[in-house]
């Protein structure tokens, strides 16, 4: 992954071109020996992308290289091609093949000669198995940020790049900062941040330090030609300083952050900036990213890290939180191969003086039918509602995101958390009803919130009217929730801080930064629902206060006040 202008396309065209011209040989003596023994080598290259428009530029560069091989000589009117020149036939179009070879007549019979090295061009938009049947020793997938089926494609190509237990092919995947698209980005991130899980080379994270291993990242300051010497060596300090000055200047524009966001995404300095969707997300991704970067420098601070544990029952059978150092909170993005049981994380214990309505929760459950290896987790987020009595602004006090072996174990952790926080009212995503049945069986249905009346999208929703509890999440509702979430994140809380600066959950921040309307974002759905319940609670409180005022109004009060004034006069 790298910024635009780093030469990825030229480098990939060199790999493919070299593989084709020299029939896969990487040692010239081996190449000559094979020809002398009349046993020429042969190679196969594959160029692919989600659509041909993303690979056509690379195809053009390969053709440019093959048509301009060094060593061509012109003597008189006759042109002698490069010694490396190959005749080939076929088509460069998607789904077609270029083959090294030519027809010649030998003894009056036409025969096909040549090494038969191949360049395959494939598009994966409607077919993740488009590379099946190929056996490329060099495979290049371009612009993976648009590959919404990247994981499925890699699953199929794994066999194409291997001969039984022997891996005989290399798969290169490349992406560009700014060239990302919704849920496709999440698939590229999954590979980049868990490279060994997908048979990819892994590298030490020297840029941000919070990932153990990452894919190959080329920062923008290594791609600026004006800071390179005649041998291609970069003056790192000068290049980085230049990029930082550009960002500082653009950031001063308080009216719009579009230019600053575009600069950050198009020319990333650290790898997480590659995956920002600044122009494709309704959420303030740059602000969230800056806040997360600050937290990452303090992630070992107990007040940031929180306490990890599990909800248990005490001697009286009451839910209580138990610290368990061995419990590890589930990270994001999820690696299906990991143990994603997760841990309950507590940043603030329940207030003993809390009144009803101080705590609300949002819950995105998972279905019994989901496979245990699914990337979908359950998530519940508890928020302490801000008031004049508890600090004035909302804050997340606890979270549990994970996938225990049994879905009922997740539901029970949610139930115990709600009881522990004084009967917090939880709005849950009600597409599946198993969590409701669990609460009903445990006489805890009162902890689940009714379908909120504040959601405008619910007014015409048949599903919302049919279900008393929880919130259905079709597109219209989700769009409305996105707006409420954005407004909540950007709400000022004083001293130049925003509500988003109260978030301490780094996995939640990662999800918010990467959020789009097609990916899997369990924590984001949970916090959306919690915020909707916040709005619903405030609406109820205002209505009750208004009703109380109306009920206590003395119809004779006006006349009594007038009589009192008259007596004074």
Short mmCIF file of C-alpha atoms in Angstrom, two decimals, residues 101 112 138 152 168 197 200 205 258 303 306 315 334 370 390 412 418 430 438 456 473 535 560 565:
data_model
loop_
_atom_site.label_atom_id
_atom_site.label_comp_id
_atom_site.label_asym_id
_atom_site.label_seq_id
_atom_site.Cartn_x
_atom_site.Cartn_y
_atom_site.Cartn_z
CA UNK A 101 4.72 -18.02 -30.11
CA UNK A 112 3.66 -23.37 -33.79
CA UNK A 138 3.68 -14.00 -11.17
CA UNK A 152 -12.90 -14.85 -1.99
CA UNK A 168 5.28 -22.02 -7.15
CA UNK A 197 -3.22 -15.36 7.64
CA UNK A 200 1.60 -12.87 2.61
CA UNK A 205 5.26 -1.95 11.91
CA UNK A 258 -11.84 18.72 2.36
CA UNK A 303 -7.58 5.26 32.33
CA UNK A 306 -9.79 0.36 30.97
CA UNK A 315 -22.95 -14.94 46.43
CA UNK A 334 -11.42 -9.23 13.08
CA UNK A 370 -23.70 -17.42 11.90
CA UNK A 390 -22.52 13.98 36.34
CA UNK A 412 -26.12 -13.15 29.27
CA UNK A 418 -27.34 -3.78 32.11
CA UNK A 430 -34.07 -6.62 16.31
CA UNK A 438 -33.16 -14.85 26.36
CA UNK A 456 -38.53 9.48 11.63
CA UNK A 473 -31.91 -1.39 10.66
CA UNK A 535 -32.19 10.89 22.18
CA UNK A 560 -53.80 35.80 42.07
CA UNK A 565 -49.50 43.31 42.57
#
